[in-house]
Each structure stands twice: as structure tokens, then as C-alpha cells.
PDB file of C-alpha atoms in Angstrom:
ATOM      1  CA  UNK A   1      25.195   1.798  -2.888  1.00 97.00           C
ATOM      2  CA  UNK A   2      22.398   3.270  -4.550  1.00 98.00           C
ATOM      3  CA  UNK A   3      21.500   3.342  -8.402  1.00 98.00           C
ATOM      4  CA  UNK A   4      19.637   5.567  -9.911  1.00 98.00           C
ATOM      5  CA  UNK A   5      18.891   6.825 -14.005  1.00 99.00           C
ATOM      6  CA  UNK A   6      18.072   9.795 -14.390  1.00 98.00           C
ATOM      7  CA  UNK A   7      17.095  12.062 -17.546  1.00 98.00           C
ATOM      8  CA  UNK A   8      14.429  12.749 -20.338  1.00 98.00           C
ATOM      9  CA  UNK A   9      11.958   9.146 -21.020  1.00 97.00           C
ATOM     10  CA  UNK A  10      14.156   7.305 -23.383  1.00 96.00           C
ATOM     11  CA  UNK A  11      17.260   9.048 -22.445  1.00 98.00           C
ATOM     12  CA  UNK A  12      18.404   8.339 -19.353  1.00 98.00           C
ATOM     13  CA  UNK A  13      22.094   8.235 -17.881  1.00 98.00           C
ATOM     14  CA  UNK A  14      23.330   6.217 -15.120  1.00 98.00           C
ATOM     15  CA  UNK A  15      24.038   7.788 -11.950  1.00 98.00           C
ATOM     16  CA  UNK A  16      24.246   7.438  -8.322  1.00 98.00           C
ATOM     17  CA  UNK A  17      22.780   8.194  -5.071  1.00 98.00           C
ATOM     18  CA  UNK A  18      25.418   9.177  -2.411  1.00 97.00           C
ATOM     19  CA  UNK A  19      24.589   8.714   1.383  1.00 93.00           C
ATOM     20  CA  UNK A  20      24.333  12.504   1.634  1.00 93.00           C
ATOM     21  CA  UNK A  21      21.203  12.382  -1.066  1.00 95.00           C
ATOM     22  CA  UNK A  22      23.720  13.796  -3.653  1.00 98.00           C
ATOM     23  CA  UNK A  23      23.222  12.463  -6.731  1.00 98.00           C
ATOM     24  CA  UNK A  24      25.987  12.035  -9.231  1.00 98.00           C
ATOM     25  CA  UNK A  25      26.376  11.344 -12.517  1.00 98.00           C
ATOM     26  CA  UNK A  26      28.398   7.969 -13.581  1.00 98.00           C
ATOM     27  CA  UNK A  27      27.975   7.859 -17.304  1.00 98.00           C
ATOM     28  CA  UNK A  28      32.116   7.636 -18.073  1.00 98.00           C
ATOM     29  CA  UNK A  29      31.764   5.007 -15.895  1.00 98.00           C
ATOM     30  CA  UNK A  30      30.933   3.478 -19.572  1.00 98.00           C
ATOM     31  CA  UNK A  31      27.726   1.370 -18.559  1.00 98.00           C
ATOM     32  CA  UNK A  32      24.230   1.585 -18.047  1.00 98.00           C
ATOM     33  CA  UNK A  33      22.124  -0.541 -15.365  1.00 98.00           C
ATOM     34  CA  UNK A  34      21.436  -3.649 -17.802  1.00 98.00           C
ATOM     35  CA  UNK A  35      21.585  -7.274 -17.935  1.00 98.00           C
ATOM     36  CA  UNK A  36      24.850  -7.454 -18.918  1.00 98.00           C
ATOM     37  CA  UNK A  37      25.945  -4.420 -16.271  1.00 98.00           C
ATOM     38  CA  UNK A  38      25.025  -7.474 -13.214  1.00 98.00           C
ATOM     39  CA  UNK A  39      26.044 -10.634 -15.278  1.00 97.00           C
ATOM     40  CA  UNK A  40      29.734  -8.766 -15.063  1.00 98.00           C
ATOM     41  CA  UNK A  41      29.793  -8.167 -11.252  1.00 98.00           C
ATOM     42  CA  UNK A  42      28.956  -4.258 -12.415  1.00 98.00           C
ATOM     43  CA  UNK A  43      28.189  -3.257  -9.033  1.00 98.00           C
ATOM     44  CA  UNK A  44      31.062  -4.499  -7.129  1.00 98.00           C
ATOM     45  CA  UNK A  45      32.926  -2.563 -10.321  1.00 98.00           C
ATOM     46  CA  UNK A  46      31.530   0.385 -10.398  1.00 98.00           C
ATOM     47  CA  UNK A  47      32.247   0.773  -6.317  1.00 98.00           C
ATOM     48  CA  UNK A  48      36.043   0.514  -7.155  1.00 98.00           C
ATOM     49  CA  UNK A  49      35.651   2.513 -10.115  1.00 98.00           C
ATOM     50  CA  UNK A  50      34.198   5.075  -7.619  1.00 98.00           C
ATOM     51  CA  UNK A  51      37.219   5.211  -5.682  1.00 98.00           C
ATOM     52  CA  UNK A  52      39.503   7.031  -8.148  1.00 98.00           C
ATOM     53  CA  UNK A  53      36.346   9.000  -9.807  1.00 98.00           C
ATOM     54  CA  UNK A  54      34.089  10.042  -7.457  1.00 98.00           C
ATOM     55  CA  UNK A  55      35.181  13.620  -7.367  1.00 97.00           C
ATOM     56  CA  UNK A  56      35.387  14.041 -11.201  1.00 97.00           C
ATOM     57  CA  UNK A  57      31.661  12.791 -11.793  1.00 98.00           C
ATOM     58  CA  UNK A  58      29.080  16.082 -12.170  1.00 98.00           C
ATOM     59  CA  UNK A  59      26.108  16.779  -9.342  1.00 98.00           C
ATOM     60  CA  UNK A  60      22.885  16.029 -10.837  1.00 98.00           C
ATOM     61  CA  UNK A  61      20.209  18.698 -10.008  1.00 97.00           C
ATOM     62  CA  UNK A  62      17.479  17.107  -7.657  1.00 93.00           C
ATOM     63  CA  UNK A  63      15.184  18.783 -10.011  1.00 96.00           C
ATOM     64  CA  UNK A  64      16.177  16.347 -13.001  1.00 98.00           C
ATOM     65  CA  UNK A  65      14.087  13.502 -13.632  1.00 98.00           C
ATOM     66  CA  UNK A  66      14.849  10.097 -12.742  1.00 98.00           C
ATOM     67  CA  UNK A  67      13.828   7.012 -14.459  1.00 98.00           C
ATOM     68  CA  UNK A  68      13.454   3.526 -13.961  1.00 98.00           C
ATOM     69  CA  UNK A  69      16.666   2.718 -11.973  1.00 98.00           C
ATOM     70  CA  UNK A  70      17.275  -0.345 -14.381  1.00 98.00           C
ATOM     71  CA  UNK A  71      17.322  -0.664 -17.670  1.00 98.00           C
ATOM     72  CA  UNK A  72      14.713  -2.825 -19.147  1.00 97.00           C
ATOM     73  CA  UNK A  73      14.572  -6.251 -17.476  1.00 98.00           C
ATOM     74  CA  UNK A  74      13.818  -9.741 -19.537  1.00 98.00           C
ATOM     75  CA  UNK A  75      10.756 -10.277 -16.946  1.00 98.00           C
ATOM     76  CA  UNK A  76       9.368  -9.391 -13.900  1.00 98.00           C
ATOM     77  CA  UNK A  77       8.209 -11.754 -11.989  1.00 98.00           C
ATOM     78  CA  UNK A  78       4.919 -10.958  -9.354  1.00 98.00           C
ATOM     79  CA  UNK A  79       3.985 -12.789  -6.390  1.00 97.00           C
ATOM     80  CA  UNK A  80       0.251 -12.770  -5.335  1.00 93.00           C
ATOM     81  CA  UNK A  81      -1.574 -13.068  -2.308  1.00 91.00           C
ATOM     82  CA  UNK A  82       1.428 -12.865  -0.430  1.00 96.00           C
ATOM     83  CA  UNK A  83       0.487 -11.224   2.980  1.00 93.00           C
ATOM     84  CA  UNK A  84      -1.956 -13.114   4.824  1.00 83.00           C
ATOM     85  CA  UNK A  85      -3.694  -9.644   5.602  1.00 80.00           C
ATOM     86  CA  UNK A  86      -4.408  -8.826   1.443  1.00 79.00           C
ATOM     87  CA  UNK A  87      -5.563 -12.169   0.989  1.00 75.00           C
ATOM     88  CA  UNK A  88      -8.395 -12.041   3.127  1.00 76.00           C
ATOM     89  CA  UNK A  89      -9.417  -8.727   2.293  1.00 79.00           C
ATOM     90  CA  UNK A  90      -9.614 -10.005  -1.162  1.00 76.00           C
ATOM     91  CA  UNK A  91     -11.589 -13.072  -0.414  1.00 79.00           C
ATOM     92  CA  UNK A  92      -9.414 -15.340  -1.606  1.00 78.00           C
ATOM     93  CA  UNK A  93      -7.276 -18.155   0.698  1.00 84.00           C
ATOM     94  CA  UNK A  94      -3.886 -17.798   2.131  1.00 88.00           C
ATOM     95  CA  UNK A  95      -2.008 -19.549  -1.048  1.00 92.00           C
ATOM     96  CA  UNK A  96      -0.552 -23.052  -0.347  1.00 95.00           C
ATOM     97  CA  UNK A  97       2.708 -22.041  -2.199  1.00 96.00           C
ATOM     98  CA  UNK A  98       3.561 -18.946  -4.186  1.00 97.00           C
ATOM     99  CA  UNK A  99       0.753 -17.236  -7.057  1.00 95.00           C
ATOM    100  CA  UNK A 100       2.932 -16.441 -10.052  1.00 97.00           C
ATOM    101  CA  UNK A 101       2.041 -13.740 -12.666  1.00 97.00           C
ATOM    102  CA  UNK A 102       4.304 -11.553 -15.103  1.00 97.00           C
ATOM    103  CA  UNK A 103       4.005  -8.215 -15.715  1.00 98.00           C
ATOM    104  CA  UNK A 104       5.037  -6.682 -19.277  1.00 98.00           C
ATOM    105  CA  UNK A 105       8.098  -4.423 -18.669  1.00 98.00           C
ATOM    106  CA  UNK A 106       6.959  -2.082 -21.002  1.00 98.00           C
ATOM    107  CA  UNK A 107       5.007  -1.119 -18.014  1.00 98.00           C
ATOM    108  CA  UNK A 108       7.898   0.332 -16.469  1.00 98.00           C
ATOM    109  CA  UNK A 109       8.170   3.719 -16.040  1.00 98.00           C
ATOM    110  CA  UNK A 110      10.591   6.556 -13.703  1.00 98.00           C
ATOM    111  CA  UNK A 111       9.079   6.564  -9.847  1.00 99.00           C
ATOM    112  CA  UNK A 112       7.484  10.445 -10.133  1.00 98.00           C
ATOM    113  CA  UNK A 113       5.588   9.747 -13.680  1.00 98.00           C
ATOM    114  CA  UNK A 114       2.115  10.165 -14.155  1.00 98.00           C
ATOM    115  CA  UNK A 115      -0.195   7.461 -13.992  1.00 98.00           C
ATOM    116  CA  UNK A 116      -2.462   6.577 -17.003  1.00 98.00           C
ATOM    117  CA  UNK A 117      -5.643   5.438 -16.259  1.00 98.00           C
ATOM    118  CA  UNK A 118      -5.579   2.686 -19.595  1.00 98.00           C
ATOM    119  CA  UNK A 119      -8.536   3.414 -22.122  1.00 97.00           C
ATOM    120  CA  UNK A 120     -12.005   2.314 -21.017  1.00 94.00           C
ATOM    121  CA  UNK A 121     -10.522   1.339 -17.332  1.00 97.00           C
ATOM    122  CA  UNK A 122     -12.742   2.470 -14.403  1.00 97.00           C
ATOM    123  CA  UNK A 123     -11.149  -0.034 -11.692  1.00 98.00           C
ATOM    124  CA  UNK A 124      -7.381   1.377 -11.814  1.00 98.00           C
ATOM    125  CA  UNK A 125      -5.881   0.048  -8.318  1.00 98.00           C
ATOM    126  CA  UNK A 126      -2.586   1.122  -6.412  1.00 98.00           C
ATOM    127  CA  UNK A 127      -0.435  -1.935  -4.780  1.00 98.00           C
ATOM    128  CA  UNK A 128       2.888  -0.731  -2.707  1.00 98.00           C
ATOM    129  CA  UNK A 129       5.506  -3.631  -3.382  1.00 98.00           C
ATOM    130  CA  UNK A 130       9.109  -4.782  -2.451  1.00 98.00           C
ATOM    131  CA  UNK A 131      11.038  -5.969  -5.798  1.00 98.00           C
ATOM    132  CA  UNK A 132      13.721  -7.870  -5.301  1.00 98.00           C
ATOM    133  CA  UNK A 133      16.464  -7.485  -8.413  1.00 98.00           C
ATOM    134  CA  UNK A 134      18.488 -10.622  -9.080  1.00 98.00           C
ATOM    135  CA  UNK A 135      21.980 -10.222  -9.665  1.00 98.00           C
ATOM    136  CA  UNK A 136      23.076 -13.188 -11.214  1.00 97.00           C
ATOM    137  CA  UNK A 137      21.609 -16.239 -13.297  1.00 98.00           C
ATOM    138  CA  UNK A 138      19.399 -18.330 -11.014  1.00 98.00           C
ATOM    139  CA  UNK A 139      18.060 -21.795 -11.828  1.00 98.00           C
ATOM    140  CA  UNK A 140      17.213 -24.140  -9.091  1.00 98.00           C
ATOM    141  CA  UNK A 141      18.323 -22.290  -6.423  1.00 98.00           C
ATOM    142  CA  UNK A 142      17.920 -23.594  -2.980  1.00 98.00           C
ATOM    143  CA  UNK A 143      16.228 -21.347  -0.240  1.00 98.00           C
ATOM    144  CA  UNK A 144      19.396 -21.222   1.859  1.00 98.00           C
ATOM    145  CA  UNK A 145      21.656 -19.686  -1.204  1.00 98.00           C
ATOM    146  CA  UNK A 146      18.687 -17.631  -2.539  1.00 98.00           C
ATOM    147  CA  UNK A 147      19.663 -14.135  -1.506  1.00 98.00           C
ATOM    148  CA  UNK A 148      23.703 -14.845  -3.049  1.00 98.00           C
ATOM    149  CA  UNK A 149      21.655 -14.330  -5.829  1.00 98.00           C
ATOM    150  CA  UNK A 150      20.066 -10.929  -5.080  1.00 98.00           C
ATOM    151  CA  UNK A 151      21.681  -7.830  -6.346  1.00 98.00           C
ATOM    152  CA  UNK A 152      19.072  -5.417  -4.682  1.00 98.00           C
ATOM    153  CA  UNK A 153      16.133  -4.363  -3.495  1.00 99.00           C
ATOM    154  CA  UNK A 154      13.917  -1.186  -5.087  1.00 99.00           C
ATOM    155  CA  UNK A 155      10.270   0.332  -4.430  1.00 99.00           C
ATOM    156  CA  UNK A 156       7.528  -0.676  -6.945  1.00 98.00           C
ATOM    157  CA  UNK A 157       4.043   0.365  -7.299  1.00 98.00           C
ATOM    158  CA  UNK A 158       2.116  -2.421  -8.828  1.00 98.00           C
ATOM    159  CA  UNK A 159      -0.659  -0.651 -10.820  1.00 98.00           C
ATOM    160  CA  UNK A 160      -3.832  -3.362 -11.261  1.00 98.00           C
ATOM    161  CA  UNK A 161      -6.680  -2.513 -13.371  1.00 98.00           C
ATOM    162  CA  UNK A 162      -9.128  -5.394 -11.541  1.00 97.00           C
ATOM    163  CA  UNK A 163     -12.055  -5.389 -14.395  1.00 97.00           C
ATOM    164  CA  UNK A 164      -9.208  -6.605 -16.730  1.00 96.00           C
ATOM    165  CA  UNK A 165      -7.419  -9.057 -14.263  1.00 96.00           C
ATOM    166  CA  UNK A 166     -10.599 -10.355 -12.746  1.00 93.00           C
ATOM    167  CA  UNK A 167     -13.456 -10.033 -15.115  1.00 95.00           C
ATOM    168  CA  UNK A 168     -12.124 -10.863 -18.405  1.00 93.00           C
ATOM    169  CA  UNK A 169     -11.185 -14.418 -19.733  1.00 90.00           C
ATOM    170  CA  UNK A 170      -7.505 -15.177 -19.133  1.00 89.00           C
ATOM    171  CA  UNK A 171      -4.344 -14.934 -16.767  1.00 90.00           C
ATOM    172  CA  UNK A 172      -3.804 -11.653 -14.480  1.00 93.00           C
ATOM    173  CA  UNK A 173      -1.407 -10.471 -16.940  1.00 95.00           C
ATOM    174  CA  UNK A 174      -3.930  -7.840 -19.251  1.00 96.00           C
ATOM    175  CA  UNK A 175      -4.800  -6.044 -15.671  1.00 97.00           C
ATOM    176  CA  UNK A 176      -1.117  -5.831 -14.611  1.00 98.00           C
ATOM    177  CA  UNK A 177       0.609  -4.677 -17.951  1.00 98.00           C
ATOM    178  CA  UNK A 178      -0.655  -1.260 -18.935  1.00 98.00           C
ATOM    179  CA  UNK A 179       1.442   1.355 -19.918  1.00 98.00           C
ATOM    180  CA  UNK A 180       2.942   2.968 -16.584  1.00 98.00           C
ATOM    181  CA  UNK A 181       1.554   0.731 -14.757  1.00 98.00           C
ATOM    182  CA  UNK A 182       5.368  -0.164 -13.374  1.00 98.00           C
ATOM    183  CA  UNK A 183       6.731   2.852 -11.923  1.00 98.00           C
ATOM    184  CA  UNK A 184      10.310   1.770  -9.843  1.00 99.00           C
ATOM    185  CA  UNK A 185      12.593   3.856  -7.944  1.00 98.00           C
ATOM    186  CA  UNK A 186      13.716   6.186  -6.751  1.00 98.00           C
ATOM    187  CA  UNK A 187      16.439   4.151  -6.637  1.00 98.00           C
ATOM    188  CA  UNK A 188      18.269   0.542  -6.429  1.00 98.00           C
ATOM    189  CA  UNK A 189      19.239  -0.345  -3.400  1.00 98.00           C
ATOM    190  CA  UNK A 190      22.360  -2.809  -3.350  1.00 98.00           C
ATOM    191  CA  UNK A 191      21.412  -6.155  -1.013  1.00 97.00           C
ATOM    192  CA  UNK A 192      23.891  -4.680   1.685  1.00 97.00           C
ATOM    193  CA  UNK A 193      22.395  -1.610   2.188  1.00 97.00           C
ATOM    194  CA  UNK A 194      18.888  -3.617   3.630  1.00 98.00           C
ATOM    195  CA  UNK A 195      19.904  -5.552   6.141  1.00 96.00           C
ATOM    196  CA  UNK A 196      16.456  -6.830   6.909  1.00 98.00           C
ATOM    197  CA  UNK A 197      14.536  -7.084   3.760  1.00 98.00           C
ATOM    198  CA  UNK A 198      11.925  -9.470   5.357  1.00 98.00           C
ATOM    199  CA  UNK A 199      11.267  -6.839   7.904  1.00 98.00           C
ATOM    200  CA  UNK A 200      10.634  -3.579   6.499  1.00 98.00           C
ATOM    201  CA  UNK A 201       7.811  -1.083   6.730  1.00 98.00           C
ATOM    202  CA  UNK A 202       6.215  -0.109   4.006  1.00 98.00           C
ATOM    203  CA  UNK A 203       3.230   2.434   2.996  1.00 98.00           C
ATOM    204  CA  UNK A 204       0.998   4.084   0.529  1.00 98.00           C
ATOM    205  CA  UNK A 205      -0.953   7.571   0.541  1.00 98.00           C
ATOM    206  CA  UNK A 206      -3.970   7.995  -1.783  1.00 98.00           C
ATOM    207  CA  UNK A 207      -4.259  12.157  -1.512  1.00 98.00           C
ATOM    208  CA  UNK A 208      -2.571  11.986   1.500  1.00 98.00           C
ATOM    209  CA  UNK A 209      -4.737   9.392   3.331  1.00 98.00           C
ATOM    210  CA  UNK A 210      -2.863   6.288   4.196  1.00 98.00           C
ATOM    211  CA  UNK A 211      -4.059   3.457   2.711  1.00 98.00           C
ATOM    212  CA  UNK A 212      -1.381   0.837   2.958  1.00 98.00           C
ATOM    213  CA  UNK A 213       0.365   0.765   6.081  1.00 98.00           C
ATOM    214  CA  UNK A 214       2.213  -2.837   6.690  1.00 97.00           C
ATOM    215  CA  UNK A 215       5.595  -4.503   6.960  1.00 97.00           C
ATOM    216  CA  UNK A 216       6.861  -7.003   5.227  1.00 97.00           C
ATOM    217  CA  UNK A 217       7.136  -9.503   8.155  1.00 96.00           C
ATOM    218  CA  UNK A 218       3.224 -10.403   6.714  1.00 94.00           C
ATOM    219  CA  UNK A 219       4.941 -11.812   3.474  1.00 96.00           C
ATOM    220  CA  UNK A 220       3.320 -15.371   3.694  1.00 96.00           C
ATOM    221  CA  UNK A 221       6.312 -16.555   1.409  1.00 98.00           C
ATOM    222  CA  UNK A 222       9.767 -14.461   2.277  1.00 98.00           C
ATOM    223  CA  UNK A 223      12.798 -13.306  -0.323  1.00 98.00           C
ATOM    224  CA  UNK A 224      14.529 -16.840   0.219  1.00 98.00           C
ATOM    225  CA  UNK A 225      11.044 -18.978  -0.618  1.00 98.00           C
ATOM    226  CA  UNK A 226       9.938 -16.756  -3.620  1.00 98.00           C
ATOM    227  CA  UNK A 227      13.292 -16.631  -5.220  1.00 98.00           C
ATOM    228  CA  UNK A 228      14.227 -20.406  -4.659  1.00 98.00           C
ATOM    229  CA  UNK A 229      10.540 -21.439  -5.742  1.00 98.00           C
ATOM    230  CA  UNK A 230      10.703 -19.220  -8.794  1.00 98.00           C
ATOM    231  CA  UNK A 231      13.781 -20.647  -9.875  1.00 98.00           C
ATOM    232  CA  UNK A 232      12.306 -24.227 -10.288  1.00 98.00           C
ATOM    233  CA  UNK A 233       9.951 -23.181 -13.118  1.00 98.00           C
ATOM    234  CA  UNK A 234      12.159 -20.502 -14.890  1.00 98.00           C
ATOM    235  CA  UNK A 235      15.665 -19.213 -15.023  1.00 98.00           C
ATOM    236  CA  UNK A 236      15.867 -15.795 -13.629  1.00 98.00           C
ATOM    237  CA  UNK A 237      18.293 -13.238 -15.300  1.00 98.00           C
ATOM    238  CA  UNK A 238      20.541 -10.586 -14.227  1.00 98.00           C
ATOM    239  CA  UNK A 239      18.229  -7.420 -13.686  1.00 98.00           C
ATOM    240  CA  UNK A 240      14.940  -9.156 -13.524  1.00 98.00           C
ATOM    241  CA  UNK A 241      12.391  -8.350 -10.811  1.00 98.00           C
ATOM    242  CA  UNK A 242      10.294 -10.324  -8.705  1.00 98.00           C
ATOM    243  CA  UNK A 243       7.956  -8.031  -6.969  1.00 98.00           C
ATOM    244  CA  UNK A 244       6.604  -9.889  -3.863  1.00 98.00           C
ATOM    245  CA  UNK A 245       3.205  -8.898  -3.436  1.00 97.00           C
ATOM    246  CA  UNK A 246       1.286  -5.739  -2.082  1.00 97.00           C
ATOM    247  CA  UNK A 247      -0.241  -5.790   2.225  1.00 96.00           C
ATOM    248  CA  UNK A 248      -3.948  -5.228   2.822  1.00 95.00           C
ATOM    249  CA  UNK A 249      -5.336  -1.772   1.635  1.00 96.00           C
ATOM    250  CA  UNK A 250      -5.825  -1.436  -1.953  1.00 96.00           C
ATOM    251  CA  UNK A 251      -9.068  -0.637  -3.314  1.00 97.00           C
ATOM    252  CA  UNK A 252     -10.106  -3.700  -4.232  1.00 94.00           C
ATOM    253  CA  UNK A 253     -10.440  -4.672  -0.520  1.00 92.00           C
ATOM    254  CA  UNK A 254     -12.252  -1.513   0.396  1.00 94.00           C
ATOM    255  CA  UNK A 255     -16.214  -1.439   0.876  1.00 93.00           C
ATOM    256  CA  UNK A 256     -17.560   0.290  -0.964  1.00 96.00           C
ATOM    257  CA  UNK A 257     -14.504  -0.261  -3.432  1.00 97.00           C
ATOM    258  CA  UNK A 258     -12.623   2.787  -4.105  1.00 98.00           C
ATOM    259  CA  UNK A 259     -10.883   2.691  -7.415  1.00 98.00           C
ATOM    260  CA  UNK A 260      -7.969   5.907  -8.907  1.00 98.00           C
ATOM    261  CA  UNK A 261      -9.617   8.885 -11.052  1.00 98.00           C
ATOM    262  CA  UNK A 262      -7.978  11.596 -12.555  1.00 98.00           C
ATOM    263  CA  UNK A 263      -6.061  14.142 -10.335  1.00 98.00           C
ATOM    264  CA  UNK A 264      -5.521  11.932  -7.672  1.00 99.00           C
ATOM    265  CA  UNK A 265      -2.039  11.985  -6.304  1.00 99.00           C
ATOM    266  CA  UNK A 266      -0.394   8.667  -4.772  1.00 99.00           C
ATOM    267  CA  UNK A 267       2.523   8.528  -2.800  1.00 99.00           C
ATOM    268  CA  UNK A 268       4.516   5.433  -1.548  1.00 99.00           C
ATOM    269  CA  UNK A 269       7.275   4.437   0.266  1.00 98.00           C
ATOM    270  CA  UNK A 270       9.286   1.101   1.954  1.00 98.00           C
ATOM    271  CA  UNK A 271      12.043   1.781   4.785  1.00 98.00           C
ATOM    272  CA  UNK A 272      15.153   2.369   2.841  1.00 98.00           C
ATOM    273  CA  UNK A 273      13.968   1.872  -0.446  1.00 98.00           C
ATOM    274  CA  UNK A 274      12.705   6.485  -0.468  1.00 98.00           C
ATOM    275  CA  UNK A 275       9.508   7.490  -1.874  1.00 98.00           C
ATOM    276  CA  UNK A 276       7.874   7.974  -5.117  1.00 98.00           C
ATOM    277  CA  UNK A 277       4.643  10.007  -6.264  1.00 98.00           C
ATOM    278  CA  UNK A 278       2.306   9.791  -9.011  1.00 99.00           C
ATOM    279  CA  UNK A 279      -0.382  12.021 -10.417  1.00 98.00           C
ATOM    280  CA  UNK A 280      -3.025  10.341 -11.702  1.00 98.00           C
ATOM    281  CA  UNK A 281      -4.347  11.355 -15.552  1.00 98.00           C
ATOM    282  CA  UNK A 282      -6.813  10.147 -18.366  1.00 98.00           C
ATOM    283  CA  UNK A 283      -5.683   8.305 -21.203  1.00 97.00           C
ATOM    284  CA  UNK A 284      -6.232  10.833 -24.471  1.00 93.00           C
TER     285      UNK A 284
END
């Protein structure tokens, strides 16, 4: 099954994605994508719920918006360095065990919004990423019972501004947090729809050029490691994301280093998980 919000910022309904690409709307379904909506089994629900109601719930226009396919997490969870390739076209070494930063989730924002270059920023980077949403409490999870606790699996673009995450004093966290610097979507994948999750293509275009073209075979750490190893230092919740790193390509890695300006368009994609876009604009 796949999830999707859709709507005006700050007003989004649930809906869903049907295998035709019809999307449908699912708000007297009488739940939104949250916390609670996972804790509760919601998905497994809302497939039985489907069953009797399908053909009562309203097309939604593929001209409507959609947002963030979950409703505010309590974290999410990045992984860095985690494709051998990225790491040495950042300089840095292969990482010994997983590189753990957070990103503010007031970052997040609907797949197709604009980007905002943050005030002052001149070294804006794009990062294509797998996130992995968990699906129910997880503390101490071992690596062979890690993905009983994935609910899905959804495309993230994991916006870096690398003066503030490398230059200044401090954790990664100020260069990974700016507003819309989270865009997800176009949709939640449930874990049964990717069959493979550690082997899936995945891509980026910077005004149509491809810059990021990998698969996530290159993870150094896969799904089972990053979720069990996470687990040790911090309970994950319902809904919370770990995104699991970005493959070689970003601008960071380029010579001469090629950072985002305004009216550039980037598009990005993973196998199964669709495509998203986002213009590029000034903060004003």
C-alpha cells in the first residue's frame, strides 16, 4: 500500500495511492498518518477498512498538492558516510560503525515544494536518500528482527547547507535542519511493497543532469545494521525516520564544488519509492 497526504501546507488529509496511480481520499477512514496511526497496527487497519470503502472514498485530482506523507515524526534519525563511494569523495574514511546525526522535523516539507536557500547560505547541497519509517517501538533490537520493526520505506532529499555543518563550531545538525530542507514523498511505501530495500536504484537530476546515480547495495551499513545499531542508543518511535545516507555525487564531492542557486530545478527518485522535484528559491 501506498500513503500519501495531500492538501494546502498545514492542511493536509490522508489519502492513498492505488496501484493504478489513482489517488484517493481516506479521511472517514478517521485517522491521519501519526504516531499513534502505526503504534495501533493503522496500516494493517486501514487495508481492511479499504475493503468495504474503497469505492465510496473521492478521486483526488493529480493536480492537488501532496505533503509530507507522515505526519510529523518525534525524530529523524540520519546515517552518514554510508556508501563507501560518498565517503571517499568527501575525504573522509569508510566509518567503522554507523555516523549518527538528527535532523529537525520542522524541516519537513511535501516532495514538489520549493527549496529555500536558508539566509546567508551559499553552500546549499542536494543528497538523494532511502528513509526507512519504523512501525513500531524499537529498543534494542537485534539485526535479525530489525525490519519486523519497519513499517515502510519513502524517498527523502536530504538538503545540507556544508558552511553550517562543516565550518561552524558544533554537531552536523545547524547544516541539516533548515526550513525545507526535508522534503519526503511522494509517498509511503508499506515494507511489502519493496521487496529488496538493500538493493534499489536510486538517482538525482540537478537541471536535468544526473548527478547521483547509485544503488543502495553501496550502503556500507544495510536497513537491519542501522536500525538494530540505532536502537542501542535511543528508542525509536512509531513514524520516525532514519534516512540512511546519500551515494557519491553531491556537490560537496564535485571539483570545483558546485553548490544550488536560485532557479535551479532538482529532481530525484529511488525504484519504487516515485519521484519528487524541487525549484530552488531565495530566502526573502
Amino acid at each position: 500500500m501506498k500513503l500519501i497526504r495531500f492538501g494546502k501546507i498545514n492542511q493536509e488529509k490522508p489519502g492513498v495511492q492505488l496501484n493504478n496511480d489513482t489517488r484517493i481520499d481516506v479521511s472517514n477512514f478517521g485517522e491521519d498518518y501519526t504516531e499513534t496511526f502505526f503504534e495501533t497496527n493503522g496500516i494493517e487497519r486501514l487495508k481492511k477498512w479499504l475493503e468495504t470503502n474503497q469505492l465510496s472514498c473521492s478521486v483526488i485530482s493529480n493536480d492537488t498538492r501532496l505533503g509530507s506523507p507522515i505526519v510529523r515524526p518525534s525524530k529523524i534519525v540520519c546515517v552518514g558516510l554510508n556508501y563507501s563511494m560518498h565517503a571517499k569523495e568527501a575525504g573522509m574514511a569508510i566509518p567503522k560503525e554507523p555516523v549518527l546525526f538528527f535532523k529537525a522535523t520542522s524541516a519537513i516539507v511535501g516532495p514538489n515544494d520549493d527549496l529555500i536557500i536558508p539566509k546567508g547560505s551559499v553552500k546549499t547541497d542536494w543528497e538523494v536518500e532511502l528513509g526507512v519509517v519504523i512501525g513500531k517501538k524499537a529498543s534494542y533490537v537485534s539485526e535479525a528482527d530489525a525490519l519486523n520493526y519497519v513499517a515502510g520505506y519513502v524517498l527523502h532529499n536530504d538538503y545540507s547547507e556544508r558552511e553550517f555543518q562543516l565550518e561552524k563550531e558544533g554537531q552536523w545538525v545547524k547544516g541539516k535542519s533548515c526550513d525545507t530542507f526535508a522534503p519526503l514523498g511522494p509517498f509511503l511505501a508499506t515494507k511489502e511493497e519493496i521487496k529488496k530495500p538493500n538493493n534499489l536504484n536510486l538517482w538525482l537530476k540537478l537541471n536535468g543532469e544526473v548527478m547521483q546515480n547509485s544503488n543502495t547495495s553501496d550502503f556500507v551499513f544495510n536497513i537491519q545494521e542501522v536500525v538494530s545499531y540505532i536502537s542501542q542508543y535511543m528508542t525509536l518511535l512509531p513514524g520516525d525516520i532514519i534516512s540512511t545516507g546519500t551515494p557519491f555525487g553531491v556537490g560537496l564531492g564535485l571539483d570545483p564544488q558546485r553548490y544550488l542557486k536560485p532557479g535551479d530545478i532538482v529532481e530525484l527518485g529511488i525504484e519504487g519509492l516515485g519521484t519528487s522535484k524541487q525549484h530552488v528559491k531565495a530566502y526573502q
